Short mmCIF file of C-alpha atoms and ligand atoms in Angstrom, two decimals:
data_model
loop_
_atom_site.label_atom_id
_atom_site.label_comp_id
_atom_site.label_asym_id
_atom_site.label_seq_id
_atom_site.Cartn_x
_atom_site.Cartn_y
_atom_site.Cartn_z
CA MET A 1 158.92 113.49 124.01
CA GLU A 2 162.05 114.84 125.30
CA LEU A 3 160.47 118.42 125.19
CA LYS A 4 157.41 117.60 126.79
CA GLY A 5 156.07 120.56 128.82
CA ARG A 6 159.02 122.87 127.72
CA ARG A 7 157.46 126.37 126.49
CA ILE A 8 159.60 127.72 123.66
CA VAL A 9 159.19 131.12 122.06
CA LEU A 10 160.72 130.54 118.44
CA GLY A 11 161.56 133.85 117.05
CA VAL A 12 161.96 133.91 113.02
CA THR A 13 163.90 136.85 111.43
CA GLY A 14 164.09 137.85 108.17
CA GLY A 15 166.38 135.65 105.99
CA ILE A 16 165.71 132.83 103.44
CA ALA A 17 166.47 130.26 106.04
CA ALA A 18 163.29 131.15 107.52
CA TYR A 19 161.60 128.52 105.52
CA LYS A 20 163.23 126.03 107.64
CA ALA A 21 161.71 127.54 110.57
CA ALA A 22 158.46 125.91 109.44
CA GLU A 23 160.13 122.45 109.63
CA LEU A 24 161.63 123.39 113.06
CA VAL A 25 158.34 124.36 114.63
CA ARG A 26 156.81 120.86 113.44
CA LEU A 27 159.75 119.04 114.87
CA LEU A 28 159.85 120.97 118.40
CA GLY A 29 155.93 120.29 118.54
CA LYS A 30 156.65 116.52 117.62
CA HIS A 31 159.06 116.13 120.58
CA GLY A 32 156.31 117.51 123.04
CA ALA A 33 157.35 121.35 123.24
CA ASP A 34 154.86 124.03 123.27
CA VAL A 35 155.80 126.42 120.59
CA GLN A 36 154.83 130.20 120.38
CA VAL A 37 155.98 131.79 117.16
CA ALA A 38 157.09 135.37 117.02
CA MET A 39 158.32 136.83 113.81
CA THR A 40 159.72 140.03 112.70
CA GLU A 41 158.38 141.92 109.77
CA GLY A 42 161.49 140.93 107.64
CA ALA A 43 160.36 137.44 108.32
CA ALA A 44 157.22 137.71 106.87
CA HIS A 45 158.57 138.76 103.56
CA PHE A 46 159.69 135.27 103.36
CA VAL A 47 157.22 132.99 105.00
CA THR A 48 153.66 133.98 105.95
CA ALA A 49 152.52 133.84 109.63
CA THR A 50 149.40 131.41 108.46
CA THR A 51 152.16 128.95 108.03
CA PHE A 52 153.52 128.95 111.48
CA GLN A 53 149.90 129.38 112.96
CA ALA A 54 149.01 126.08 111.29
CA LEU A 55 152.16 124.10 112.27
CA SER A 56 152.09 125.56 115.94
CA GLY A 57 148.47 125.75 116.34
CA LYS A 58 148.97 128.98 117.76
CA ALA A 59 148.37 132.60 116.86
CA VAL A 60 151.47 134.26 115.49
CA TYR A 61 152.78 137.52 117.09
CA THR A 62 154.70 140.08 114.93
CA ASP A 63 153.47 143.51 116.18
CA GLN A 64 154.52 145.30 119.31
CA TRP A 65 151.29 146.94 119.33
CA ASP A 66 149.10 143.68 118.78
CA ALA A 67 145.46 144.41 120.16
CA ARG A 68 145.07 140.62 121.10
CA MET A 69 146.93 141.09 124.24
CA PRO A 70 144.34 142.47 126.69
CA ASN A 71 146.95 144.48 128.62
CA ALA A 72 149.01 145.58 125.16
CA MET A 73 152.04 143.77 127.04
CA ALA A 74 152.78 141.13 124.54
CA HIS A 75 156.37 141.42 125.04
CA ILE A 76 156.28 140.83 128.68
CA ASP A 77 153.45 138.16 128.64
CA LEU A 78 154.90 136.02 125.98
CA SER A 79 158.43 136.14 127.20
CA ARG A 80 157.38 135.54 130.80
CA GLN A 81 155.64 132.42 129.54
CA ALA A 82 158.94 130.89 128.00
CA ASP A 83 161.40 128.50 129.37
CA LEU A 84 163.55 129.54 126.46
CA ILE A 85 163.71 131.87 123.52
CA LEU A 86 165.08 130.42 120.31
CA VAL A 87 165.61 132.81 117.21
CA ALA A 88 166.13 130.79 114.27
CA PRO A 89 166.98 132.17 111.71
CA ALA A 90 168.84 134.97 113.49
CA SER A 91 169.80 137.69 110.85
CA ALA A 92 172.90 139.91 111.11
CA ASP A 93 170.58 142.78 111.70
CA PHE A 94 168.63 141.27 114.63
CA MET A 95 171.73 140.13 116.30
CA ALA A 96 173.16 143.66 115.84
CA ARG A 97 169.77 145.07 117.18
CA ILE A 98 169.75 142.86 120.47
CA THR A 99 173.74 143.24 121.39
CA HIS A 100 172.81 146.98 121.78
CA GLY A 101 169.61 146.17 123.65
CA MET A 102 167.45 147.91 121.20
CA ALA A 103 163.79 147.30 121.48
CA ASP A 104 162.33 148.30 118.15
CA ASP A 105 160.06 145.52 117.16
CA LEU A 106 158.11 142.91 119.13
CA LEU A 107 160.88 140.15 119.35
CA ALA A 108 163.70 142.38 120.10
CA THR A 109 161.60 143.56 123.07
CA MET A 110 160.72 140.16 124.32
CA VAL A 111 164.36 139.39 123.87
CA LEU A 112 165.21 142.29 126.14
CA ALA A 113 162.42 141.73 128.53
CA ARG A 114 163.02 137.97 129.09
CA ASP A 115 164.24 136.21 132.31
CA CYS A 116 164.73 132.76 130.33
CA PRO A 117 167.82 131.75 128.56
CA LEU A 118 168.26 132.67 124.48
CA LEU A 119 169.37 130.47 121.98
CA LEU A 120 170.36 132.06 118.44
CA ALA A 121 170.78 130.34 115.13
CA PRO A 122 172.71 132.83 113.02
CA ALA A 123 171.86 132.61 109.31
CA MET A 124 173.29 135.03 106.87
CA ASN A 125 175.87 135.34 104.03
CA ARG A 126 179.52 134.39 104.64
CA GLN A 127 180.99 137.96 104.23
CA MET A 128 178.37 139.45 106.64
CA TRP A 129 179.07 136.54 109.14
CA GLU A 130 182.76 137.42 108.73
CA ASN A 131 182.45 141.05 109.03
CA PRO A 132 184.08 142.57 111.98
CA ALA A 133 180.87 144.26 113.10
CA THR A 134 179.26 140.95 113.34
CA ARG A 135 182.13 139.29 115.01
CA ARG A 136 182.13 141.95 117.59
CA ASN A 137 178.27 141.34 118.18
CA VAL A 138 178.50 137.84 118.41
CA ALA A 139 181.52 138.15 121.00
CA GLN A 140 179.29 140.46 122.93
CA LEU A 141 176.11 138.07 122.88
CA GLN A 142 178.34 135.21 124.02
CA ALA A 143 179.90 137.16 126.95
CA ASP A 144 176.26 138.31 127.74
CA GLY A 145 175.49 134.46 128.17
CA VAL A 146 173.74 134.00 124.84
CA GLN A 147 174.37 130.63 123.21
CA ILE A 148 175.03 130.66 119.33
CA LEU A 149 174.27 127.52 117.40
CA GLY A 150 176.43 126.99 114.41
CA PRO A 151 176.32 128.50 111.78
CA ALA A 152 177.47 125.57 109.48
CA CYS A 153 179.59 125.91 106.47
CA GLY A 154 178.48 125.16 103.09
CA GLU A 155 176.64 126.30 99.86
CA GLN A 156 174.59 129.34 100.53
CA ALA A 157 171.10 130.54 99.04
CA CYS A 158 173.22 133.33 97.24
CA GLY A 159 175.30 130.98 95.55
CA GLU A 160 178.43 131.60 97.70
CA VAL A 161 180.36 128.75 99.65
CA GLY A 162 181.44 129.57 103.45
CA ALA A 163 180.35 129.97 107.05
CA GLY A 164 177.00 131.42 107.75
CA ARG A 165 174.43 128.78 106.74
CA MET A 166 171.72 127.94 109.67
CA LEU A 167 172.08 124.74 111.14
CA GLU A 168 169.42 122.22 109.71
CA PRO A 169 166.23 121.91 111.82
CA GLU A 170 167.30 118.49 113.08
CA GLU A 171 170.45 119.98 114.42
CA ILE A 172 168.95 122.83 116.10
CA LEU A 173 166.52 120.43 117.76
CA GLU A 174 169.37 118.32 118.89
CA GLU A 175 170.85 121.53 120.67
CA VAL A 176 167.47 122.34 122.15
CA VAL A 177 167.12 118.91 123.69
CA ALA A 178 170.75 119.17 124.88
CA PHE A 179 170.04 122.69 126.35
CA PHE A 180 167.22 121.08 128.55
CA THR A 181 169.28 117.95 129.61
CA PRO A 182 170.97 118.35 133.11
CA LYS A 183 174.76 117.96 132.34
CA VAL A 184 175.38 114.99 134.69
CA LEU A 185 178.63 113.99 132.59
CA ALA A 186 180.05 117.61 132.13
CA GLY A 187 183.56 117.29 130.86
CA GLN A 188 183.80 113.57 130.82
CA ARG A 189 185.44 111.74 127.96
CA VAL A 190 183.30 109.01 126.84
CA LEU A 191 184.41 106.13 124.51
CA MET A 192 181.84 103.86 122.94
CA THR A 193 181.35 101.09 120.56
CA ALA A 194 178.04 100.22 118.77
CA GLY A 195 176.42 98.36 116.08
CA PRO A 196 177.44 95.13 114.61
CA THR A 197 180.90 93.88 113.33
CA PHE A 198 181.35 92.31 109.96
CA GLU A 199 183.77 89.65 109.76
CA ALA A 200 184.95 88.92 106.08
CA ILE A 201 184.89 85.34 104.51
CA ASP A 202 186.11 86.98 101.22
CA PRO A 203 186.10 90.35 99.47
CA VAL A 204 182.26 90.48 99.07
CA ARG A 205 180.87 88.04 101.84
CA GLY A 206 181.14 87.93 105.73
CA ILE A 207 179.65 87.00 108.99
CA THR A 208 177.56 89.68 110.74
CA ASN A 209 174.53 90.04 112.99
CA LEU A 210 171.26 91.65 113.31
CA SER A 211 172.24 94.68 115.40
CA SER A 212 170.89 97.80 114.24
CA GLY A 213 173.04 100.02 116.41
CA ARG A 214 170.02 102.07 117.46
CA MET A 215 170.71 101.49 121.14
CA GLY A 216 174.35 102.54 121.04
CA TYR A 217 173.61 105.42 119.01
CA ALA A 218 170.82 106.61 121.48
CA VAL A 219 173.64 106.21 124.34
CA ALA A 220 175.91 108.24 122.30
CA ARG A 221 173.49 110.95 121.86
CA ALA A 222 172.19 110.87 125.61
CA ALA A 223 176.16 111.08 126.88
CA ARG A 224 176.69 114.15 124.70
CA HIS A 225 173.57 115.72 125.73
CA ALA A 226 174.52 115.15 129.30
CA GLY A 227 177.72 117.13 128.35
CA ALA A 228 180.16 114.47 127.54
CA LYS A 229 182.77 114.39 124.93
CA VAL A 230 181.86 111.30 122.84
CA THR A 231 183.77 109.25 120.67
CA LEU A 232 181.77 106.59 119.15
CA VAL A 233 183.56 103.51 117.34
CA SER A 234 180.87 102.06 115.17
CA GLY A 235 180.42 99.11 112.98
CA PRO A 236 178.41 99.05 109.83
CA VAL A 237 174.90 100.65 110.25
CA ALA A 238 172.63 102.92 108.45
CA LEU A 239 172.36 105.64 111.08
CA ALA A 240 173.31 109.20 110.98
CA VAL A 241 176.17 110.46 113.35
CA PRO A 242 174.55 112.12 116.46
CA ALA A 243 175.25 115.79 116.55
CA GLY A 244 178.56 116.84 118.34
CA VAL A 245 179.57 113.07 118.52
CA GLU A 246 182.84 111.99 116.70
CA ARG A 247 182.45 108.67 114.88
CA ILE A 248 185.07 106.40 113.79
CA LYS A 249 183.74 103.77 111.29
CA VAL A 250 185.19 100.18 111.51
CA LYS A 251 183.93 96.98 109.85
CA SER A 252 185.59 93.99 111.73
CA ALA A 253 186.02 93.28 115.54
CA LEU A 254 189.66 93.63 115.01
CA ASP A 255 189.39 97.14 113.35
CA MET A 256 187.13 97.85 116.50
CA HIS A 257 189.47 96.50 118.93
CA ALA A 258 192.36 98.66 117.27
CA ALA A 259 190.24 101.89 117.19
CA VAL A 260 189.22 101.42 120.93
CA MET A 261 192.65 100.74 122.13
CA ALA A 262 193.91 104.01 120.21
CA HIS A 263 191.55 106.08 122.12
CA VAL A 264 191.08 104.42 125.39
CA ASP A 265 194.03 106.47 127.32
CA ALA A 266 191.92 109.75 126.44
CA SER A 267 188.63 108.36 128.06
CA ASP A 268 187.13 108.46 131.49
CA ILE A 269 184.03 106.00 130.70
CA PHE A 270 183.69 103.25 128.28
CA ILE A 271 180.45 101.67 126.98
CA GLY A 272 180.59 98.67 124.88
CA VAL A 273 177.30 98.30 123.18
CA ALA A 274 178.49 96.84 120.10
CA ALA A 275 177.46 93.22 119.01
CA VAL A 276 181.11 92.33 118.49
CA ALA A 277 181.43 88.86 116.46
CA ASP A 278 183.07 86.43 118.99
CA TYR A 279 184.80 84.79 116.12
CA ARG A 280 186.29 85.73 112.60
CA VAL A 281 187.22 83.66 109.61
CA ALA A 282 190.78 82.63 109.81
CA ASN A 283 191.02 81.64 106.29
CA ALA A 284 189.36 84.71 104.54
CA ALA A 285 189.98 84.62 100.84
CA GLU A 286 191.86 87.36 99.15
CA HIS A 287 189.60 86.88 96.05
CA LYS A 288 186.19 86.22 95.65
CA LEU A 289 185.22 82.42 96.03
CA LYS A 290 183.90 80.66 93.04
CA LYS A 291 181.31 77.89 93.53
CA ASP A 292 182.46 75.64 90.74
CA THR A 293 186.06 75.19 92.09
CA GLY A 294 186.59 72.09 94.25
CA GLY A 295 183.61 71.46 96.45
CA ILE A 296 182.34 73.30 99.69
CA PRO A 297 184.73 75.65 101.04
CA PRO A 298 185.49 75.13 104.74
CA ILE A 299 185.19 78.26 107.05
CA GLU A 300 187.71 78.20 109.73
CA LEU A 301 187.00 80.24 112.74
CA ILE A 302 189.08 81.75 115.55
CA GLU A 303 188.31 83.94 118.45
CA ASN A 304 188.14 87.61 118.47
CA PRO A 305 189.66 89.81 121.24
CA ASP A 306 186.89 90.54 123.83
CA ILE A 307 187.27 94.32 123.63
CA LEU A 308 185.45 95.22 126.87
CA ALA A 309 187.17 92.63 129.10
CA GLU A 310 190.41 94.08 127.76
CA VAL A 311 189.58 97.61 128.57
CA ALA A 312 188.09 96.58 131.90
CA ALA A 313 191.57 94.72 132.77
CA LEU A 314 193.73 97.90 132.05
CA PRO A 315 195.36 99.58 135.00
CA ASP A 316 193.71 102.99 135.70
CA GLY A 317 191.36 102.26 132.76
CA PRO A 318 188.08 103.82 132.23
CA PHE A 319 184.75 103.09 134.29
CA CYS A 320 183.35 100.14 132.13
CA VAL A 321 179.58 99.36 131.19
CA GLY A 322 178.96 96.56 129.25
CA PHE A 323 175.64 95.18 127.43
CA ALA A 324 174.07 91.89 127.36
CA ALA A 325 171.59 90.85 124.85
CA GLU A 326 170.10 87.46 125.92
CA SER A 327 167.63 85.22 124.44
CA ARG A 328 166.55 83.76 127.90
CA ASN A 329 167.86 83.66 131.75
CA LEU A 330 168.73 87.32 131.47
CA GLU A 331 169.73 87.94 135.11
CA ALA A 332 171.77 84.93 135.47
CA TYR A 333 173.62 85.58 132.33
CA ALA A 334 174.11 88.99 132.57
CA GLN A 335 175.26 88.94 136.19
CA ALA A 336 177.71 86.16 135.25
CA LYS A 337 179.12 88.43 132.26
CA ARG A 338 179.54 91.25 134.59
CA ARG A 339 181.72 89.23 137.07
CA LYS A 340 183.78 87.54 134.28
CA LYS A 341 184.46 90.69 132.59
CA ASN A 342 185.09 92.35 135.86
CA ILE A 343 183.14 95.56 135.21
CA PRO A 344 180.79 97.54 137.73
CA LEU A 345 177.43 98.00 135.53
CA ILE A 346 176.20 95.83 132.55
CA ALA A 347 172.71 96.72 130.91
CA GLY A 348 170.78 93.67 129.84
CA ASN A 349 167.81 92.88 127.56
CA LEU A 350 166.09 90.27 126.15
CA ILE A 351 166.51 90.17 122.54
CA GLN A 352 162.82 89.19 121.40
CA GLU A 353 161.88 92.64 123.06
CA GLY A 354 164.17 94.86 121.29
CA PHE A 355 166.41 94.16 118.27
CA GLY A 356 166.35 96.80 115.67
CA GLY A 357 163.36 98.57 116.85
CA GLU A 358 162.88 101.93 118.51
CA ASP A 359 161.73 100.48 121.79
CA ASN A 360 163.42 98.54 124.53
CA ARG A 361 163.35 96.96 127.80
CA LEU A 362 166.48 97.08 129.95
CA VAL A 363 167.70 95.85 133.31
CA LEU A 364 170.78 97.48 134.82
CA PHE A 365 173.01 95.26 137.04
CA ASP A 366 175.63 96.63 139.31
CA ASP A 367 177.09 95.80 142.79
CA THR A 368 173.77 96.64 144.48
CA GLY A 369 171.65 94.42 142.64
CA LEU A 370 169.36 94.75 139.62
CA HIS A 371 167.50 97.92 138.45
CA PRO A 372 164.69 97.25 135.84
CA LEU A 373 163.83 100.24 133.68
CA ALA A 374 160.17 100.69 132.49
CA PRO A 375 159.98 99.72 128.80
CA ALA A 376 160.38 102.96 126.89
CA ALA A 377 162.10 104.30 123.57
CA LYS A 378 165.85 103.78 123.25
CA SER A 379 166.26 107.53 123.74
CA VAL A 380 164.62 107.32 126.94
CA LEU A 381 166.20 104.25 128.34
CA ALA A 382 169.59 105.87 126.88
CA ARG A 383 169.07 108.87 129.26
CA GLN A 384 168.36 106.85 132.25
CA LEU A 385 171.47 104.92 131.82
CA ILE A 386 173.69 107.80 131.57
CA GLU A 387 172.05 108.95 134.81
CA HIS A 388 172.93 105.67 136.40
CA ILE A 389 176.48 105.83 135.10
CA ALA A 390 176.85 109.54 136.51
CA THR A 391 175.39 108.29 139.97
CA LEU A 392 177.86 105.19 140.20
CA THR A 393 180.75 107.30 139.07
CA GLY A 394 180.08 110.17 141.32
CA LYS A 395 179.56 112.79 138.84
CA ASN A 396 175.92 113.36 139.81
O1 C5P B 1 180.50 88.45 125.91
P1 C5P B 1 179.37 89.07 125.13
O2 C5P B 1 179.30 89.40 123.86
O3 C5P B 1 178.15 88.21 125.59
O4 C5P B 1 179.32 90.31 126.19
C1 C5P B 1 178.75 91.40 125.69
C2 C5P B 1 179.40 92.72 125.88
O5 C5P B 1 180.69 92.42 125.74
C3 C5P B 1 178.91 93.80 125.15
O6 C5P B 1 179.24 94.96 125.94
C4 C5P B 1 179.69 93.71 123.89
O7 C5P B 1 180.06 95.02 123.47
C5 C5P B 1 181.16 93.39 124.61
N1 C5P B 1 181.96 92.47 123.89
C6 C5P B 1 183.42 93.13 123.45
N2 C5P B 1 184.03 92.56 122.60
C7 C5P B 1 184.04 91.04 122.16
C8 C5P B 1 182.49 90.67 122.74
C9 C5P B 1 181.72 91.43 123.44
O8 C5P B 1 183.54 94.33 123.74
N3 C5P B 1 184.65 90.45 121.49
#
């Protein structure tokens, strides 16, 4: 419910990507937004108003002279009620019209009459996107404070390949959530670890753990929404990379250690969320172990580097945040870990309350004591953790 209470006018213009706007209405609504759809006449050639009405639960506006508005001022009324106007897809023609302040249909008039921000998700053929006229219009719109989302590169409905594809609905949703998130970590470089590690026994077997990576990925997403540049060193997980986050995939604790050390100089904040294996197999086999050769093979373990403690010990290192997943004695263990690793902040959770699921319960431990967060979705807890980090680092 990251968009709860946000009033969004979704403008849909004429392009084949208009069919994806239907999914966008559903996603925005699912995240709590109050969505009012306004379409151009061109859009109605691709998707009907009935589709958007059914998905948004609201009458859709197309016509400037719509008699449903008692004062015949749909453009003023609708844009005044909005916290944001988002146009997806935004066609080349629509962008050209609003660049020049034209008000020749309801949506363009609303854009001109608005007193809220405007986001555009362009969608067009690559040649249209690259045309100098479109380039000029985009530059002018950006200079006027309009935010342009994408477009992406890839295969287009016309069969050509290039820049001009509308971002996927999930990516646009991410940008809208980011738009409404206070930029408490603006300009900060955040380096993170997440997920489990996998310590090979032989080429097909290994030692790992049940970390899903969800908490770490939620923190990465929240940090990026808060304006940070995020590098996420991730163990093997089945999760999509959060939009705008750079992910480095690793397997073992040693790989993770190497990736972190290679990026730590260029970071202001380090957040270790990964469940790093304490030990790795010293005698990992080069070839697959066979059952019928010489009894039960012994597995010899040696200690892995403690990535977080090592980063925390660096002279002029980043601000360090750790995680402590415990099965009991949370406060005592988490505080002891915080002191031992010499880090200013640790987020603790009891394992039975949140391993692999969407929800979690976190307690933050810092120099001032403990701060329990109300049980919530990992996305909400991640945002609260980021806000706490921003307070401690003086960035908020
Ligand atoms: O030492 P312990 O595993 O209990 O501490 C957990 C915290 O330390 C987590 O933030 C985890 O990411 C980090 N850690 C690490 N390298 C290790 C072990 C843990 O960075 N080898």
